[in-house]
Coordinates of C-alpha atoms in Angstrom, one line a residue:
M153 CA 16.6 -122.6 -42.3
S154 CA 17.0 -122.3 -38.6
L155 CA 19.6 -120.0 -37.1
Q156 CA 22.6 -121.3 -35.1
G157 CA 23.1 -120.1 -31.5
K158 CA 26.1 -117.8 -32.4
E159 CA 24.0 -116.2 -35.1
I160 CA 21.2 -115.6 -32.8
Q161 CA 23.5 -114.1 -30.2
E162 CA 25.1 -111.7 -32.7
M163 CA 21.7 -110.6 -34.0
H164 CA 20.6 -109.9 -30.5
K165 CA 23.8 -107.8 -29.8
K166 CA 23.2 -105.8 -33.1
Y167 CA 19.4 -105.2 -33.1
I168 CA 18.1 -105.6 -29.5
L169 CA 17.8 -102.8 -26.9
Q170 CA 18.3 -104.8 -23.8
S171 CA 16.0 -104.1 -20.9
W172 CA 17.7 -102.8 -17.8
G173 CA 21.1 -103.1 -19.4
K174 CA 23.3 -101.7 -22.0
A175 CA 22.8 -102.7 -25.6
G176 CA 25.5 -104.7 -27.5
Q177 CA 26.4 -107.2 -24.6
D178 CA 26.7 -110.9 -24.9
V179 CA 23.6 -112.8 -23.8
L180 CA 22.9 -116.5 -23.6
P181 CA 21.0 -117.9 -26.7
V182 CA 18.4 -120.3 -25.5
E183 CA 17.2 -123.1 -27.8
K184 CA 14.4 -124.8 -25.9
A185 CA 12.9 -125.3 -22.5
K186 CA 10.9 -128.2 -20.7
G187 CA 9.9 -128.7 -17.2
I188 CA 12.3 -126.8 -14.8
Y189 CA 15.1 -126.7 -17.4
F190 CA 16.3 -124.8 -20.5
W191 CA 19.1 -125.6 -22.9
D192 CA 21.4 -123.4 -24.8
Y193 CA 22.5 -124.1 -28.4
D194 CA 25.6 -126.0 -27.3
G195 CA 23.4 -128.6 -25.4
N196 CA 24.2 -127.1 -22.0
K197 CA 21.3 -127.6 -19.5
Y198 CA 20.3 -125.2 -16.9
A199 CA 18.0 -125.6 -14.0
D200 CA 15.6 -122.6 -13.9
M201 CA 15.9 -121.9 -10.1
A202 CA 14.2 -118.5 -10.5
S203 CA 11.3 -119.5 -12.7
L204 CA 13.0 -117.0 -15.1
L205 CA 11.5 -113.8 -13.7
V206 CA 9.4 -115.6 -11.1
C207 CA 6.8 -116.2 -13.6
S208 CA 7.2 -119.8 -14.9
N209 CA 5.4 -121.1 -11.8
L210 CA 4.4 -124.4 -13.7
G211 CA 7.6 -124.8 -15.5
H212 CA 8.2 -124.7 -19.2
E213 CA 6.1 -126.3 -22.0
L214 CA 3.5 -127.8 -19.7
P215 CA 1.3 -129.8 -22.1
E216 CA -2.0 -128.7 -20.5
I217 CA -1.2 -125.0 -21.1
V218 CA 0.3 -125.6 -24.6
D219 CA -2.6 -127.7 -25.7
A220 CA -5.2 -125.1 -24.5
I221 CA -3.3 -122.4 -26.6
K222 CA -3.3 -124.6 -29.7
E223 CA -7.0 -125.5 -29.3
Q224 CA -8.0 -121.9 -28.8
A225 CA -5.8 -120.8 -31.8
D226 CA -7.7 -123.2 -34.0
K227 CA -11.0 -121.5 -32.9
M228 CA -10.2 -117.8 -32.5
C229 CA -6.9 -116.2 -31.5
F230 CA -8.3 -112.7 -30.5
M231 CA -11.6 -110.9 -30.1
A232 CA -12.0 -107.2 -29.1
P233 CA -12.6 -106.3 -25.4
A234 CA -16.2 -105.1 -26.3
Y235 CA -17.2 -108.8 -26.9
A236 CA -17.5 -111.6 -24.6
S237 CA -15.4 -114.7 -25.1
E238 CA -15.5 -118.1 -23.3
P239 CA -11.9 -118.0 -22.0
K240 CA -12.2 -114.4 -20.7
S241 CA -15.5 -115.1 -19.0
R242 CA -14.3 -118.4 -17.5
L243 CA -11.0 -117.0 -16.3
A244 CA -12.6 -113.9 -14.6
K245 CA -15.0 -116.1 -12.7
M246 CA -12.1 -118.4 -11.6
L247 CA -9.9 -115.4 -10.4
V248 CA -12.8 -113.9 -8.3
E249 CA -13.4 -117.3 -6.8
A250 CA -9.7 -117.7 -6.0
A251 CA -9.7 -114.3 -4.3
G252 CA -13.0 -114.9 -2.5
E253 CA -16.5 -114.2 -3.8
D254 CA -17.6 -112.9 -0.5
T255 CA -15.4 -109.8 -1.1
Y256 CA -14.5 -109.6 -4.7
K257 CA -16.6 -109.2 -7.7
R258 CA -15.0 -108.2 -11.0
V259 CA -11.7 -108.4 -13.0
F260 CA -10.2 -105.8 -15.4
F261 CA -7.8 -107.6 -17.7
T262 CA -4.4 -106.1 -18.9
N263 CA -1.4 -107.5 -20.7
A264 CA 1.2 -107.5 -17.9
G265 CA 2.0 -106.7 -14.3
A266 CA 3.0 -103.0 -15.0
E267 CA -0.3 -102.3 -16.8
S268 CA -2.2 -104.1 -13.9
N269 CA -0.6 -101.6 -11.5
E270 CA -1.0 -98.6 -13.8
N271 CA -4.7 -99.2 -14.1
A272 CA -5.4 -100.0 -10.5
I273 CA -3.9 -96.5 -9.7
K274 CA -6.2 -95.0 -12.2
M275 CA -9.1 -96.8 -10.6
A276 CA -8.1 -95.7 -7.2
R277 CA -8.1 -92.1 -8.3
M278 CA -11.4 -92.3 -10.1
V279 CA -13.2 -94.0 -7.2
T280 CA -11.8 -91.7 -4.5
G281 CA -11.5 -88.4 -6.3
R282 CA -8.1 -88.2 -4.7
T283 CA -4.6 -87.8 -6.3
K284 CA -1.8 -89.2 -4.2
I285 CA -0.5 -92.7 -4.3
F286 CA 1.7 -94.0 -1.4
S287 CA 4.1 -96.7 -2.2
C288 CA 7.3 -98.2 -0.7
Y289 CA 10.9 -97.5 -1.4
R290 CA 11.7 -101.2 -1.4
S291 CA 9.4 -102.1 -4.2
Y292 CA 9.0 -102.6 -7.9
H293 CA 5.6 -102.3 -9.7
G294 CA 6.5 -102.0 -13.3
A295 CA 7.9 -99.9 -16.2
T296 CA 5.0 -97.8 -17.5
L297 CA 4.8 -94.1 -16.3
G298 CA 2.5 -94.6 -13.3
S299 CA 3.9 -98.0 -12.2
S300 CA 7.4 -96.8 -12.5
N301 CA 6.7 -93.7 -10.5
A302 CA 5.1 -96.0 -7.9
S303 CA 8.2 -98.3 -7.8
G304 CA 10.8 -97.5 -5.2
D305 CA 14.0 -99.0 -6.5
W306 CA 16.4 -97.3 -9.1
R307 CA 14.3 -98.5 -12.1
R308 CA 11.9 -95.6 -11.6
F309 CA 14.5 -92.8 -12.2
A310 CA 14.0 -92.5 -16.0
A311 CA 10.2 -92.2 -15.5
E312 CA 10.8 -89.3 -13.1
I313 CA 12.2 -87.1 -15.8
G314 CA 9.2 -85.0 -16.5
G315 CA 7.5 -87.2 -14.1
A316 CA 4.0 -87.9 -12.9
N317 CA 2.2 -86.2 -10.1
G318 CA 1.1 -87.5 -6.7
F319 CA 3.5 -90.3 -5.9
V320 CA 4.8 -90.5 -2.4
K321 CA 7.3 -93.0 -1.0
F322 CA 7.6 -94.4 2.4
M323 CA 10.2 -96.8 3.9
N324 CA 8.8 -100.2 4.5
P325 CA 10.5 -102.3 7.1
H326 CA 13.3 -104.8 6.3
M327 CA 14.0 -106.3 9.7
Y328 CA 17.4 -107.8 9.0
R329 CA 18.8 -104.7 7.2
D330 CA 17.4 -102.5 9.9
G331 CA 19.2 -104.3 12.6
Y332 CA 16.2 -106.4 14.0
T333 CA 15.4 -110.1 14.2
K334 CA 12.4 -111.7 12.6
G335 CA 10.3 -113.6 15.1
K336 CA 11.7 -111.6 18.0
D337 CA 11.4 -107.9 17.3
D338 CA 8.2 -107.8 15.2
A339 CA 6.0 -106.0 17.5
E340 CA 8.5 -103.1 18.1
V341 CA 9.2 -102.8 14.4
T342 CA 5.5 -102.9 13.5
K343 CA 4.6 -100.3 15.9
K344 CA 7.2 -97.8 14.8
A345 CA 6.7 -98.4 11.1
L346 CA 3.0 -97.9 11.4
A347 CA 3.4 -94.8 13.5
D348 CA 5.8 -93.3 10.9
L349 CA 3.5 -94.1 8.1
D350 CA 0.5 -92.6 10.0
L351 CA 2.5 -89.4 10.5
Q352 CA 3.5 -89.2 6.9
L353 CA 0.0 -89.7 5.7
R354 CA -1.1 -86.8 7.9
Y355 CA 1.7 -84.6 6.6
E356 CA 0.6 -85.4 3.0
G357 CA -3.0 -84.8 3.8
T358 CA -5.1 -87.9 4.4
N359 CA -7.9 -86.5 2.3
N360 CA -5.5 -86.3 -0.7
V361 CA -4.5 -90.0 -0.6
A362 CA -6.3 -92.3 -3.0
A363 CA -4.4 -95.5 -2.3
I364 CA -1.5 -97.3 -0.7
L365 CA 0.1 -99.7 -3.3
M366 CA 2.2 -102.5 -1.8
E367 CA 3.6 -105.9 -2.8
S368 CA 2.1 -108.3 -0.5
I369 CA 5.5 -109.7 -0.1
V370 CA 8.4 -107.7 -1.5
G371 CA 9.7 -109.6 -4.4
A372 CA 12.4 -108.3 -6.8
N373 CA 13.9 -106.4 -4.0
G374 CA 14.7 -109.4 -1.9
V375 CA 11.7 -111.5 -0.8
I376 CA 11.3 -109.3 2.3
L377 CA 8.9 -110.7 4.8
P378 CA 6.8 -108.0 6.7
P379 CA 7.0 -108.1 10.5
D380 CA 4.0 -109.6 12.2
G381 CA 0.8 -107.4 12.2
Y382 CA 2.4 -104.8 9.7
M383 CA 0.1 -105.6 6.7
E384 CA -2.9 -105.6 9.0
G385 CA -1.9 -102.3 10.4
V386 CA -1.6 -100.8 7.0
R387 CA -5.1 -102.0 6.2
A388 CA -6.3 -100.4 9.4
L389 CA -4.7 -97.0 8.4
C390 CA -6.4 -97.3 5.1
D391 CA -9.8 -97.9 6.8
K392 CA -9.1 -95.0 9.2
Y393 CA -8.5 -92.5 6.5
G394 CA -10.8 -93.8 3.6
I395 CA -7.8 -94.9 1.5
L396 CA -7.9 -97.9 -0.9
M397 CA -5.3 -100.6 -0.4
I398 CA -3.8 -102.2 -3.6
C399 CA -1.9 -105.4 -3.2
D400 CA 0.6 -106.2 -6.0
E401 CA 0.5 -110.0 -6.4
V402 CA 2.3 -109.9 -9.8
M403 CA 5.3 -111.9 -8.4
A404 CA 3.9 -113.5 -5.3
G405 CA 0.5 -114.7 -6.6
F406 CA -0.6 -118.2 -7.8
F407 CA 0.7 -120.4 -5.1
R408 CA 4.3 -118.8 -5.1
T409 CA 3.8 -118.5 -1.4
G410 CA 1.6 -121.6 -1.0
K411 CA -1.6 -119.7 -1.4
W412 CA -3.5 -118.4 -4.4
F413 CA -2.5 -114.9 -3.3
A414 CA 0.3 -113.9 -0.9
W415 CA -2.0 -111.7 1.1
Q416 CA -4.0 -114.7 2.1
N417 CA -1.1 -115.6 4.5
F418 CA -2.2 -112.7 6.6
D419 CA -5.3 -111.4 8.3
F420 CA -6.6 -108.7 6.1
K421 CA -8.1 -108.1 2.6
P422 CA -7.1 -105.5 0.1
D423 CA -9.4 -103.5 -2.0
M424 CA -7.6 -104.4 -5.2
I425 CA -5.4 -107.2 -6.3
T426 CA -3.1 -106.9 -9.2
F427 CA -1.7 -109.9 -10.9
A428 CA 0.1 -111.2 -13.9
K429 CA 3.0 -113.7 -14.4
G430 CA 1.7 -116.9 -12.7
V431 CA -1.8 -116.5 -14.2
T432 CA -0.4 -118.0 -17.5
C433 CA 3.1 -118.8 -16.3
G434 CA 4.4 -116.4 -19.1
Y435 CA 3.2 -118.7 -21.9
V436 CA 1.1 -115.7 -23.2
P437 CA 1.2 -112.2 -21.7
L438 CA -1.6 -111.5 -19.3
G439 CA -2.3 -109.5 -16.2
G440 CA -5.3 -107.8 -14.5
V441 CA -6.9 -106.2 -11.5
I442 CA -9.4 -108.0 -9.2
V443 CA -11.6 -105.5 -7.4
N444 CA -13.9 -105.8 -4.5
K445 CA -17.7 -105.3 -4.5
K446 CA -17.5 -101.5 -3.6
I447 CA -15.2 -100.7 -6.5
A448 CA -17.1 -103.0 -8.9
E449 CA -20.4 -101.3 -8.1
Y450 CA -18.9 -97.8 -8.5
F451 CA -18.0 -98.8 -12.1
E452 CA -21.5 -100.2 -12.6
E453 CA -22.7 -96.5 -12.2
N454 CA -19.7 -94.8 -13.6
V455 CA -17.7 -95.2 -16.7
L456 CA -14.4 -97.1 -16.4
Q457 CA -11.8 -94.8 -18.0
C458 CA -9.3 -97.6 -18.6
G459 CA -8.9 -99.4 -21.8
L460 CA -6.5 -101.7 -23.8
T461 CA -6.8 -103.2 -27.3
Y462 CA -5.8 -106.5 -25.9
S463 CA -7.7 -106.4 -22.6
G464 CA -8.8 -110.0 -21.9
H465 CA -7.0 -111.3 -25.0
T466 CA -8.6 -114.5 -26.0
L467 CA -5.5 -116.6 -26.5
A468 CA -4.0 -115.4 -23.2
C469 CA -7.2 -116.2 -21.2
A470 CA -7.3 -119.7 -22.6
A471 CA -3.7 -120.2 -21.2
G472 CA -4.9 -118.7 -18.0
V473 CA -7.9 -121.0 -17.7
A474 CA -5.6 -124.0 -18.4
A475 CA -3.1 -122.8 -15.7
M476 CA -5.8 -122.1 -13.1
N477 CA -7.2 -125.7 -13.7
Y478 CA -3.7 -127.2 -13.2
Y479 CA -3.1 -125.4 -10.0
K480 CA -6.3 -126.8 -8.6
E481 CA -6.3 -130.3 -10.1
H482 CA -2.7 -131.0 -9.2
K483 CA -3.0 -129.5 -5.8
I484 CA 0.0 -127.3 -6.3
G485 CA -0.5 -125.5 -3.0
E486 CA 0.0 -128.8 -1.1
H487 CA 3.1 -129.6 -3.3
V488 CA 4.6 -126.2 -2.5
A489 CA 4.1 -126.8 1.1
E490 CA 6.2 -130.0 0.9
M491 CA 8.9 -128.6 -1.2
H492 CA 9.1 -125.6 1.1
E493 CA 10.2 -127.8 3.9
I494 CA 13.2 -128.9 1.8
V495 CA 14.1 -125.5 0.5
S496 CA 13.6 -123.6 3.7
A497 CA 15.7 -126.1 5.6
F498 CA 18.5 -125.9 3.2
M499 CA 18.4 -122.1 3.2
N500 CA 18.6 -122.0 6.9
E501 CA 21.5 -124.4 6.8
M502 CA 23.3 -122.0 4.4
A503 CA 22.8 -119.2 6.8
E504 CA 24.3 -121.2 9.6
K505 CA 27.2 -122.7 7.6
H506 CA 28.4 -119.8 5.5
K507 CA 30.2 -116.5 6.5
C508 CA 28.6 -114.8 3.5
I509 CA 25.0 -115.5 4.2
G510 CA 23.4 -113.2 6.8
E511 CA 19.9 -114.2 6.6
A512 CA 17.5 -116.7 4.8
R513 CA 14.0 -115.7 4.0
C514 CA 11.5 -118.1 2.5
I515 CA 7.8 -118.5 2.2
G516 CA 6.4 -121.2 0.0
L517 CA 9.0 -121.4 -2.8
F518 CA 9.7 -117.7 -2.7
G519 CA 13.1 -117.3 -1.0
A520 CA 16.2 -115.1 -1.0
L521 CA 19.5 -115.3 0.7
E522 CA 21.1 -112.0 2.0
V523 CA 24.8 -111.9 1.0
V524 CA 27.0 -110.1 3.5
K525 CA 30.8 -109.3 3.9
N526 CA 30.6 -109.7 7.6
K527 CA 27.8 -111.6 9.6
E528 CA 28.5 -109.6 12.9
T529 CA 28.1 -106.2 11.4
R530 CA 25.5 -107.3 8.7
E531 CA 27.5 -105.2 6.1
P532 CA 26.1 -106.1 2.8
M533 CA 28.3 -107.7 0.1
Q534 CA 26.9 -104.9 -2.2
E535 CA 25.4 -101.7 -0.9
Y536 CA 22.2 -100.4 -2.5
G537 CA 22.9 -98.3 -5.5
V538 CA 26.7 -99.1 -5.5
P539 CA 27.7 -101.6 -8.3
G540 CA 30.2 -104.2 -7.3
P541 CA 31.8 -107.3 -8.8
V542 CA 30.9 -109.9 -6.3
M543 CA 27.2 -110.5 -7.0
P544 CA 27.7 -110.7 -10.8
W545 CA 30.5 -113.2 -10.1
I546 CA 28.2 -115.3 -8.0
F547 CA 25.5 -115.6 -10.5
A548 CA 28.1 -116.3 -13.3
E549 CA 29.5 -119.1 -11.2
L550 CA 26.1 -120.6 -10.6
K551 CA 25.2 -120.5 -14.2
K552 CA 28.4 -122.2 -15.2
R553 CA 27.3 -125.2 -13.1
G554 CA 23.7 -125.1 -14.5
F555 CA 22.0 -123.2 -11.7
A556 CA 20.2 -120.3 -13.3
T557 CA 18.8 -117.5 -11.0
F558 CA 19.0 -113.8 -10.4
G559 CA 19.1 -111.2 -7.7
R560 CA 19.7 -107.5 -7.1
E561 CA 22.0 -105.6 -4.6
N562 CA 23.1 -108.2 -2.2
F563 CA 20.7 -111.1 -2.4
I564 CA 20.2 -114.4 -4.3
E565 CA 16.8 -115.4 -5.2
I566 CA 15.6 -119.0 -4.9
C567 CA 12.3 -119.3 -6.6
P568 CA 12.1 -122.6 -8.6
P569 CA 9.1 -123.7 -10.6
L570 CA 6.4 -124.9 -8.3
I571 CA 6.4 -128.3 -10.0
I572 CA 10.0 -129.0 -8.9
T573 CA 10.6 -132.3 -7.3
K574 CA 12.4 -133.5 -4.2
E575 CA 15.0 -135.2 -6.4
E576 CA 15.6 -132.1 -8.6
L577 CA 16.1 -130.0 -5.5
E578 CA 18.6 -132.5 -4.0
E579 CA 20.5 -132.4 -7.3
Y580 CA 20.8 -128.7 -7.7
L581 CA 20.7 -127.0 -4.3
P582 CA 24.3 -128.5 -3.5
I583 CA 25.5 -126.4 -6.4
L584 CA 24.6 -123.2 -4.5
D585 CA 26.3 -124.6 -1.4
E586 CA 29.4 -125.1 -3.5
V587 CA 29.5 -121.6 -4.7
L588 CA 28.8 -120.0 -1.4
T589 CA 31.8 -121.8 0.0
M590 CA 33.9 -120.1 -2.7
V591 CA 32.4 -116.7 -1.7
D592 CA 33.3 -117.4 1.9
E593 CA 37.0 -118.0 1.0
K594 CA 37.3 -115.1 -1.6
Y595 CA 35.2 -112.3 -0.2
C596 CA 34.3 -112.5 3.5
D597 CA 36.0 -111.0 6.4

């Protein structure tokens, strides 16, 4: 007999340790999901305007992915990594092709984004013989020991108890928060940021640095777009000092920005690409690391000291093949470009209209609104590391109206499934406008 929503909610409160929160709190029990929507047990419908955790790129219960999982389950759900399977081989080839066969050669499969970054770090240290990993303060790379220590935001703190060695943080630019204007001050910001990073690398000893790990576009910390030339400049520093560059594409990959991978919006190529989320859209957990030819060839001569029981999980790879095919066959990149025009225009309108919105940032369907108390001073509605009531109130008001999204600190993420239509956007975006009007009246100077 199926459980009712209240029973599920009470069991969750009693038995579940809640990630990034306190146990025993009320959470919404969800009964079903389809397309861009999900429903609770009372029949209330919510538009998933954040693709859950920016992973449901192709929405919920897409028949092509579900059918591929069912078909593979009837054949073989799992085979150990030491054996070849058709889904694993096919998916690896498709991923290398998406990244570019002129540069990339092999894939190591993991179960999720954190493990992807964890293993990329291990590979970088093996290949270079160096220890230190540089990463940004404004970043999140996962919750394993290495990926947590590489992360910059507060979610790394528990992993630092006892710690892991060799992790060094640097402050990546956030033009709005730093007092600059995107499209006007890029050259100045890029020059200073790269000079600061170069100096810090030298203070740490460039011969000690194995890799610089960066999100191609910062995701969970606010969809922060780098100033023009910055990512290319980091690549140049890596080349100068023999450092590997790892691009974390866990959140930004698979057409979230309109390209297969977000780094393809810039004029550089990383040595390693970490991925997860959109490769299966969360239907089955899967992640991995795509490596360039130089790294691939190193591990043709040297043992790869990385291993996972479920590396290249058969059922997950079948879901990945179906998702990759759907991205290509349905021209998702072109659709994202069309929907971007609607979302970006709306977000810019919100920044112009509302006292509480300081800046709108959007690339593809990867967007965030910066919520401020005062537009003139750019004072954030909620300071980093300082809890406050306003942002939780905003998300609660949006959810009451069927607009489900998330954010941290003082920003609201707008990252709907990539299959969203013009009609769906026109139905749900006005809800955000309505709630922002309330914020203007209640909380702004």
